[in-house]
């Protein structure tokens, strides 16, 4: 069996460090908003070259709180892409805002800046580019349009921990960068978790309140807030793992290069010249996706589809009345994409076995 991801392998590599970190928190008797989170936030901000970092409950919450902090109101429009993990869209709905979709670029699989401007209306209050699969969106182009129309940017960095755009870390190209620590992300907790980066002091202070019942000082509430905090145990775990992130991303890139070089007959991902891709997922395209998937399953090779139904065609969003055919590249790709095994502990023999199977595949 070659799984698409195996989190146990990583745990056993760093077991002592992790076990010690968890024990340290248990023995401290302090579980919410303490030293571990404070230190992790400093370390992550430093890692990401961001001024501020704020640990929150999940990636979805990171996006939701960012939307609230910008003062976005019900009925306001937020532009994003239809081929993303649904939580990008959930966060928009949680704020009662309306998602507006822009199709993706055929090479980057990310928001196509050429299609962005004509989706902007008077109601557009934010743009959420997603750095999908670990590759940054084309931020210069997106920023130029956002500046021209004074619309803030919230980056969805849930799949891009450590990814670069023109040499600079994602999460620094807008008002907010929103990270997820869902266990299988490039930097994953052992439970739910998320984080917001910002370089703006005022916005930082607003999120500080929003994540903690809206209070500025204890029992003094300046905002209508919620409860969304990264707990001490997850923060302590993430402090251990953050030290390994660059080495793990490098390993993913090495495996991706082997796939790139050796895979025939399928379309491999393209690393854009502005990007340093960190391969959260390694996604190929094939016209015979379903039979390829079944064939690989018979060989004991795990695959998945990220994502099979674009957001605008999901039942939950039928009220938007966006017809099939409106966002053609996202729709076409959702029929062709297939994610192959990709995680830092995957070994080169396993990658070779996946490649051999795919290259021998006959429909
Ligand atoms: C994982 C993910 C999220 C949501 O993160 P959670 O921590 O699961 O809430 C948001 N956007 C994208 C693109 C993701 O991959």
CSV table of C-alpha atoms and ligand atoms in Angstrom, one decimal:
chain,number,residue,atom,x,y,z
A,1,UNK,CA,0.0,0.0,0.0
A,2,UNK,CA,1.2,3.5,-0.9
A,3,UNK,CA,-1.1,6.0,0.8
A,4,UNK,CA,-1.8,9.5,-0.4
A,5,UNK,CA,-0.7,10.7,3.0
A,6,UNK,CA,0.5,9.0,6.2
A,7,UNK,CA,0.8,11.2,9.3
A,8,UNK,CA,2.0,8.3,11.5
A,9,UNK,CA,5.4,8.2,9.8
A,10,UNK,CA,6.1,11.8,10.7
A,11,UNK,CA,5.0,11.4,14.3
A,12,UNK,CA,7.4,8.5,14.8
A,13,UNK,CA,10.3,10.6,13.5
A,14,UNK,CA,9.8,13.4,16.0
A,15,UNK,CA,8.0,11.4,18.8
A,16,UNK,CA,10.3,12.4,21.6
A,17,UNK,CA,10.1,16.1,20.8
A,18,UNK,CA,6.3,16.0,20.5
A,19,UNK,CA,5.7,13.9,23.6
A,20,UNK,CA,7.9,16.3,25.6
A,21,UNK,CA,6.1,19.3,24.3
A,22,UNK,CA,2.6,17.9,25.2
A,23,UNK,CA,3.8,16.8,28.6
A,24,UNK,CA,5.2,20.3,29.2
A,25,UNK,CA,1.8,21.8,28.6
A,26,UNK,CA,0.0,19.2,30.7
A,27,UNK,CA,2.4,19.8,33.6
A,28,UNK,CA,2.0,23.6,33.3
A,29,UNK,CA,-1.8,23.4,34.0
A,30,UNK,CA,-2.3,26.3,31.5
A,31,UNK,CA,-4.3,25.5,28.3
A,32,UNK,CA,-5.6,28.6,26.6
A,33,UNK,CA,-3.8,31.9,25.6
A,34,UNK,CA,-0.5,31.2,27.4
A,35,UNK,CA,3.2,31.1,26.8
A,36,UNK,CA,3.2,28.4,24.2
A,37,UNK,CA,0.9,30.3,21.9
A,38,UNK,CA,2.8,33.6,22.5
A,39,UNK,CA,6.1,31.9,21.6
A,40,UNK,CA,4.6,30.1,18.6
A,41,UNK,CA,3.1,33.3,17.3
A,42,UNK,CA,6.5,35.1,17.6
A,43,UNK,CA,8.3,32.1,15.9
A,44,UNK,CA,5.7,31.9,13.1
A,45,UNK,CA,5.7,35.7,12.4
A,46,UNK,CA,9.5,35.5,12.3
A,47,UNK,CA,9.5,32.5,10.0
A,48,UNK,CA,7.0,34.2,7.7
A,49,UNK,CA,8.6,37.6,7.7
A,50,UNK,CA,5.3,39.0,8.9
A,51,UNK,CA,4.9,41.6,11.7
A,52,UNK,CA,2.1,39.8,13.5
A,53,UNK,CA,0.8,36.3,13.8
A,54,UNK,CA,-2.4,35.3,15.7
A,55,UNK,CA,-3.3,31.7,16.5
A,56,UNK,CA,-7.0,30.9,16.0
A,57,UNK,CA,-9.3,27.9,16.1
A,58,UNK,CA,-9.0,26.8,12.4
A,59,UNK,CA,-8.2,27.9,8.9
A,60,UNK,CA,-11.9,28.6,8.4
A,61,UNK,CA,-12.0,30.8,11.5
A,62,UNK,CA,-8.8,32.6,10.3
A,63,UNK,CA,-10.7,33.6,7.1
A,64,UNK,CA,-14.0,34.3,8.9
A,65,UNK,CA,-12.3,36.6,11.5
A,66,UNK,CA,-10.3,38.4,8.8
A,67,UNK,CA,-13.6,39.1,7.0
A,68,UNK,CA,-15.2,40.4,10.1
A,69,UNK,CA,-12.2,42.5,11.0
A,70,UNK,CA,-12.5,44.3,7.6
A,71,UNK,CA,-16.1,45.3,8.6
A,72,UNK,CA,-17.7,43.3,5.8
A,73,UNK,CA,-21.5,43.3,6.1
A,74,UNK,CA,-24.3,41.0,5.0
A,75,UNK,CA,-24.8,41.2,1.2
A,76,UNK,CA,-21.3,42.5,0.6
A,77,UNK,CA,-19.5,40.6,-2.2
A,78,UNK,CA,-16.2,38.7,-1.8
A,79,UNK,CA,-14.4,37.5,-4.9
A,80,UNK,CA,-12.7,34.2,-4.8
A,81,UNK,CA,-12.2,31.0,-7.0
A,82,UNK,CA,-14.6,28.1,-7.4
A,83,UNK,CA,-11.9,25.4,-7.3
A,84,UNK,CA,-10.8,25.5,-3.7
A,85,UNK,CA,-11.5,23.7,-0.5
A,86,UNK,CA,-15.0,24.5,0.5
A,87,UNK,CA,-14.0,26.2,3.8
A,88,UNK,CA,-12.8,29.2,1.7
A,89,UNK,CA,-16.5,29.7,0.8
A,90,UNK,CA,-17.9,28.7,4.2
A,91,UNK,CA,-16.0,31.6,5.8
A,92,UNK,CA,-17.6,34.0,3.3
A,93,UNK,CA,-21.1,32.6,4.2
A,94,UNK,CA,-20.4,32.7,7.9
A,95,UNK,CA,-20.1,36.4,7.6
A,96,UNK,CA,-23.4,36.5,5.5
A,97,UNK,CA,-21.4,37.9,2.6
A,98,UNK,CA,-21.9,36.7,-1.0
A,99,UNK,CA,-19.2,34.7,-2.8
A,100,UNK,CA,-18.5,35.9,-6.4
A,101,UNK,CA,-16.4,33.5,-8.5
A,102,UNK,CA,-13.5,34.2,-10.9
A,103,UNK,CA,-12.2,31.3,-13.0
A,104,UNK,CA,-8.6,30.0,-12.7
A,105,UNK,CA,-5.6,30.4,-15.0
A,106,UNK,CA,-5.1,27.2,-16.9
A,107,UNK,CA,-1.4,26.8,-15.9
A,108,UNK,CA,-1.3,28.0,-12.3
A,109,UNK,CA,-4.7,26.6,-11.3
A,110,UNK,CA,-5.1,29.8,-9.3
A,111,UNK,CA,-7.2,33.0,-9.7
A,112,UNK,CA,-6.8,34.4,-13.2
A,113,UNK,CA,-6.0,38.1,-12.7
A,114,UNK,CA,-7.2,38.8,-16.3
A,115,UNK,CA,-10.7,37.7,-15.3
A,116,UNK,CA,-10.8,39.6,-12.0
A,117,UNK,CA,-11.6,43.2,-12.9
A,118,UNK,CA,-14.9,42.6,-14.6
A,119,UNK,CA,-16.3,40.8,-11.5
A,120,UNK,CA,-15.7,43.9,-9.3
A,121,UNK,CA,-18.9,45.8,-8.4
A,122,UNK,CA,-19.7,48.6,-5.9
A,123,UNK,CA,-20.5,45.8,-3.4
A,124,UNK,CA,-17.1,44.1,-3.7
A,125,UNK,CA,-15.4,44.3,-0.3
A,126,UNK,CA,-12.6,41.8,-0.4
A,127,UNK,CA,-10.7,39.5,-2.8
A,128,UNK,CA,-9.6,36.1,-1.5
A,129,UNK,CA,-6.9,34.5,-3.7
A,130,UNK,CA,-6.1,30.9,-2.7
A,131,UNK,CA,-2.6,29.7,-3.1
A,132,UNK,CA,-3.8,26.3,-4.1
A,133,UNK,CA,-1.9,23.1,-3.8
A,134,UNK,CA,1.1,25.0,-2.4
A,135,UNK,CA,1.7,27.4,-5.3
A,136,UNK,CA,1.1,31.2,-4.9
A,137,UNK,CA,-1.4,33.0,-7.0
A,138,UNK,CA,0.0,35.8,-9.3
A,139,UNK,CA,0.0,38.5,-6.5
A,140,UNK,CA,1.5,41.5,-8.4
A,141,UNK,CA,-1.4,41.4,-10.9
A,142,UNK,CA,-4.0,40.8,-8.3
A,143,UNK,CA,-2.6,43.6,-6.1
A,144,UNK,CA,-2.6,46.1,-8.9
A,145,UNK,CA,-6.3,45.6,-9.4
A,146,UNK,CA,-7.1,45.6,-5.7
A,147,UNK,CA,-5.1,48.9,-5.3
A,148,UNK,CA,-6.9,50.5,-8.2
A,149,UNK,CA,-10.3,49.7,-6.7
A,150,UNK,CA,-9.2,50.0,-3.0
A,151,UNK,CA,-10.4,46.5,-2.2
A,152,UNK,CA,-8.5,44.6,0.5
A,153,UNK,CA,-7.0,41.2,-0.1
A,154,UNK,CA,-7.2,38.2,2.3
A,155,UNK,CA,-4.8,35.5,1.2
A,156,UNK,CA,-6.0,31.9,1.7
A,157,UNK,CA,-2.6,30.3,2.8
A,158,UNK,CA,-4.1,27.1,4.1
A,159,UNK,CA,-2.0,25.1,1.6
A,160,UNK,CA,1.0,27.4,1.3
A,161,UNK,CA,3.0,27.4,4.5
A,162,UNK,CA,6.5,28.5,3.4
A,163,UNK,CA,5.6,29.0,-0.3
A,164,UNK,CA,7.1,32.0,-2.0
A,165,UNK,CA,5.9,34.6,-4.5
A,166,UNK,CA,8.9,36.3,-6.2
A,167,UNK,CA,11.0,35.3,-3.2
A,168,UNK,CA,8.6,36.6,-0.5
A,169,UNK,CA,6.5,34.4,1.8
A,170,UNK,CA,2.8,34.2,1.1
A,171,UNK,CA,0.7,35.8,3.8
A,172,UNK,CA,2.3,39.2,3.2
A,173,UNK,CA,0.6,40.4,0.1
A,174,UNK,CA,-2.7,41.7,1.5
A,175,UNK,CA,-4.4,42.8,4.7
A,176,UNK,CA,-4.4,39.2,6.1
A,177,UNK,CA,-2.8,35.8,5.4
A,178,UNK,CA,-4.9,32.9,6.7
A,179,UNK,CA,-3.3,29.6,7.5
A,180,UNK,CA,-4.8,26.2,8.5
A,181,UNK,CA,-3.1,23.6,10.7
A,182,UNK,CA,-5.5,20.8,9.8
A,183,UNK,CA,-3.3,17.7,10.5
A,184,UNK,CA,-2.5,16.9,6.8
A,185,UNK,CA,-1.4,20.5,5.9
A,186,UNK,CA,2.3,21.1,5.3
A,187,UNK,CA,2.4,22.4,8.8
A,188,UNK,CA,-0.2,20.4,10.7
A,189,UNK,CA,-1.4,20.2,14.3
A,190,UNK,CA,-2.8,17.1,16.0
A,191,UNK,CA,-6.3,18.6,15.9
A,192,UNK,CA,-7.8,21.7,14.5
A,193,UNK,CA,-5.9,25.0,14.4
A,194,UNK,CA,-5.3,28.1,12.3
A,195,UNK,CA,-3.4,31.4,12.2
A,196,UNK,CA,-3.6,34.9,10.8
A,197,UNK,CA,-0.7,37.0,9.7
A,198,UNK,CA,-0.9,40.7,9.2
A,199,UNK,CA,1.5,43.6,8.9
A,200,UNK,CA,-1.1,46.1,10.2
A,201,UNK,CA,-1.1,47.0,13.9
A,202,UNK,CA,-4.7,48.1,14.0
A,203,UNK,CA,-6.0,45.0,12.3
A,204,UNK,CA,-3.8,42.9,14.6
A,205,UNK,CA,-5.4,44.4,17.6
A,206,UNK,CA,-8.9,43.9,16.2
A,207,UNK,CA,-8.3,40.2,15.7
A,208,UNK,CA,-6.9,40.0,19.2
A,209,UNK,CA,-10.3,41.1,20.4
A,210,UNK,CA,-12.4,39.2,17.9
A,211,UNK,CA,-10.8,35.8,18.7
A,212,UNK,CA,-11.4,36.3,22.5
A,213,UNK,CA,-15.1,37.3,22.9
A,214,UNK,CA,-14.4,40.8,21.7
A,215,UNK,CA,-12.7,41.9,24.9
A,216,UNK,CA,-9.9,44.4,25.1
A,217,UNK,CA,-9.2,43.9,28.7
A,218,UNK,CA,-10.8,41.3,30.8
A,219,UNK,CA,-14.6,41.8,30.8
A,220,UNK,CA,-14.3,45.0,28.8
A,221,UNK,CA,-15.8,44.3,25.4
A,222,UNK,CA,-15.1,46.6,22.5
A,223,UNK,CA,-16.3,44.3,19.7
A,224,UNK,CA,-18.8,41.6,19.1
A,225,UNK,CA,-16.4,38.7,19.2
A,226,UNK,CA,-16.3,35.0,19.3
A,227,UNK,CA,-14.1,32.2,20.8
A,228,UNK,CA,-11.4,31.1,18.3
A,229,UNK,CA,-8.0,30.5,19.8
A,230,UNK,CA,-5.2,28.1,19.1
A,231,UNK,CA,-4.8,26.1,22.3
A,232,UNK,CA,-1.6,25.6,24.2
A,233,UNK,CA,-1.1,21.9,23.3
A,234,UNK,CA,-1.5,22.5,19.6
A,235,UNK,CA,0.8,25.6,19.8
A,236,UNK,CA,3.5,23.5,21.6
A,237,UNK,CA,3.2,20.8,18.9
A,238,UNK,CA,3.4,23.4,16.2
A,239,UNK,CA,6.5,24.9,17.7
A,240,UNK,CA,8.3,21.6,17.3
A,241,UNK,CA,7.0,21.1,13.8
A,242,UNK,CA,7.8,24.6,12.5
A,243,UNK,CA,11.5,23.9,13.0
A,244,UNK,CA,11.2,21.1,10.4
A,245,UNK,CA,8.9,22.8,7.9
A,246,UNK,CA,11.6,24.0,5.5
A,247,UNK,CA,13.2,20.6,5.4
A,248,UNK,CA,9.9,18.9,4.8
A,249,UNK,CA,8.9,21.3,2.1
A,250,UNK,CA,12.3,20.7,0.4
A,251,UNK,CA,11.6,16.9,0.6
A,252,UNK,CA,8.2,17.5,-1.1
A,253,UNK,CA,9.9,19.5,-3.9
A,254,UNK,CA,12.4,16.7,-4.5
A,255,UNK,CA,9.7,14.1,-4.8
A,256,UNK,CA,7.7,16.5,-7.1
A,257,UNK,CA,10.7,16.8,-9.3
A,258,UNK,CA,10.9,13.1,-9.7
A,259,UNK,CA,7.2,12.9,-10.6
A,260,UNK,CA,7.7,15.8,-13.1
A,261,UNK,CA,10.5,14.2,-14.8
A,262,UNK,CA,9.3,10.6,-15.0
A,263,UNK,CA,5.6,10.8,-15.5
A,264,UNK,CA,4.5,10.3,-19.1
A,265,UNK,CA,1.0,10.4,-20.6
A,266,UNK,CA,-0.5,12.6,-17.9
A,267,UNK,CA,-0.3,16.4,-17.5
A,268,UNK,CA,2.0,17.3,-14.6
A,269,UNK,CA,1.7,20.5,-12.6
A,270,UNK,CA,3.7,23.5,-13.8
A,271,UNK,CA,5.7,25.6,-11.3
A,272,UNK,CA,5.2,29.2,-12.4
A,273,UNK,CA,8.3,31.3,-12.8
A,274,UNK,CA,7.2,33.7,-10.0
A,275,UNK,CA,6.5,30.9,-7.5
A,276,UNK,CA,8.3,28.5,-5.2
A,277,UNK,CA,5.8,25.7,-5.0
A,278,UNK,CA,5.7,23.7,-1.8
A,279,UNK,CA,3.5,20.8,-3.1
A,280,UNK,CA,0.9,20.5,-0.4
A,281,UNK,CA,-0.7,18.3,-3.1
A,282,UNK,CA,0.8,16.9,-6.3
A,283,UNK,CA,-2.0,17.1,-8.8
A,284,UNK,CA,-1.9,15.6,-12.3
A,285,UNK,CA,-4.6,15.7,-15.0
A,286,UNK,CA,-5.8,12.9,-17.2
A,287,UNK,CA,-8.7,12.6,-19.6
A,288,UNK,CA,-9.2,9.0,-18.2
A,289,UNK,CA,-9.2,10.1,-14.6
A,290,UNK,CA,-11.8,7.6,-13.3
A,291,UNK,CA,-10.3,4.5,-14.8
A,292,UNK,CA,-6.8,5.7,-13.9
A,293,UNK,CA,-8.0,6.2,-10.3
A,294,UNK,CA,-9.5,2.7,-10.1
A,295,UNK,CA,-6.5,1.1,-11.7
A,296,UNK,CA,-4.2,2.7,-9.1
A,297,UNK,CA,-6.5,1.6,-6.3
A,298,UNK,CA,-6.2,-2.0,-7.5
A,299,UNK,CA,-2.4,-1.6,-7.3
A,300,UNK,CA,-2.7,-0.3,-3.7
A,301,UNK,CA,-1.9,3.3,-4.6
A,302,UNK,CA,-3.9,6.0,-2.8
A,303,UNK,CA,-5.3,8.9,-4.8
A,304,UNK,CA,-7.9,11.6,-4.2
A,305,UNK,CA,-9.7,14.4,-6.1
A,306,UNK,CA,-9.1,17.9,-4.9
A,307,UNK,CA,-11.8,18.9,-5.7
A,308,UNK,CA,-14.5,17.0,-7.6
A,309,UNK,CA,-17.3,19.7,-7.6
A,310,UNK,CA,-16.5,23.4,-8.0
A,311,UNK,CA,-18.0,25.6,-5.4
A,312,UNK,CA,-20.6,27.3,-7.7
A,313,UNK,CA,-22.1,23.9,-8.6
A,314,UNK,CA,-22.4,22.7,-5.0
A,315,UNK,CA,-26.0,22.2,-3.8
A,316,UNK,CA,-25.4,24.5,-0.8
A,317,UNK,CA,-24.8,27.4,-3.3
A,318,UNK,CA,-27.7,26.7,-5.7
A,319,UNK,CA,-29.3,30.0,-4.7
A,320,UNK,CA,-26.4,31.8,-6.5
A,321,UNK,CA,-27.9,30.4,-9.8
A,322,UNK,CA,-24.5,30.2,-11.5
A,323,UNK,CA,-25.0,27.9,-14.4
A,324,UNK,CA,-22.7,25.1,-15.6
A,325,UNK,CA,-20.4,26.4,-18.3
A,326,UNK,CA,-19.9,29.8,-16.6
A,327,UNK,CA,-16.5,29.0,-15.1
A,328,UNK,CA,-15.2,26.6,-17.8
A,329,UNK,CA,-11.6,26.0,-16.7
A,330,UNK,CA,-12.5,25.2,-13.1
A,331,UNK,CA,-15.3,22.9,-14.3
A,332,UNK,CA,-13.2,21.1,-16.9
A,333,UNK,CA,-10.3,20.6,-14.5
A,334,UNK,CA,-12.6,19.2,-11.8
A,335,UNK,CA,-13.2,16.3,-14.2
A,336,UNK,CA,-9.5,15.7,-14.8
A,337,UNK,CA,-7.5,16.3,-11.7
A,338,UNK,CA,-6.0,13.6,-9.5
A,339,UNK,CA,-3.8,14.0,-6.5
A,340,UNK,CA,-1.0,11.5,-6.1
A,341,UNK,CA,0.8,10.3,-2.9
A,342,UNK,CA,2.8,13.3,-1.6
A,343,UNK,CA,4.2,13.8,1.9
A,344,UNK,CA,7.7,14.3,3.1
A,345,UNK,CA,8.2,10.8,4.5
A,346,UNK,CA,7.2,9.2,1.2
A,347,UNK,CA,10.3,7.5,-0.1
A,348,UNK,CA,11.8,7.5,-3.6
A,349,UNK,CA,11.1,3.8,-4.1
A,350,UNK,CA,7.4,4.4,-3.5
A,351,UNK,CA,7.4,7.4,-5.9
A,352,UNK,CA,9.0,5.2,-8.5
A,353,UNK,CA,6.4,2.5,-8.0
A,354,UNK,CA,3.6,5.1,-8.5
A,355,UNK,CA,5.3,6.4,-11.6
A,356,UNK,CA,5.8,2.9,-13.1
A,357,UNK,CA,2.2,2.1,-12.5
A,358,UNK,CA,0.9,5.3,-14.1
A,359,UNK,CA,3.3,4.9,-17.1
A,360,UNK,CA,2.0,1.4,-17.7
A,361,UNK,CA,-1.6,2.3,-17.5
A,362,UNK,CA,-3.7,1.5,-20.6
A,363,UNK,CA,-7.3,2.5,-20.6
B,1,LIG,C1,-7.8,23.4,4.7
B,1,LIG,C2,-8.2,24.6,4.0
B,1,LIG,C3,-9.0,25.6,4.6
B,1,LIG,C4,-9.6,25.4,6.0
B,1,LIG,O1,-8.9,25.0,7.0
B,1,LIG,P1,-9.5,24.3,8.3
B,1,LIG,O2,-8.4,24.5,9.3
B,1,LIG,O3,-9.8,22.9,8.0
B,1,LIG,O4,-10.7,25.1,8.7
B,1,LIG,C5,-9.3,26.7,3.9
B,1,LIG,N1,-8.9,26.9,2.7
B,1,LIG,C6,-8.1,26.0,2.0
B,1,LIG,C7,-7.7,26.2,0.6
B,1,LIG,C8,-7.8,24.8,2.7
B,1,LIG,O5,-7.1,23.8,2.0
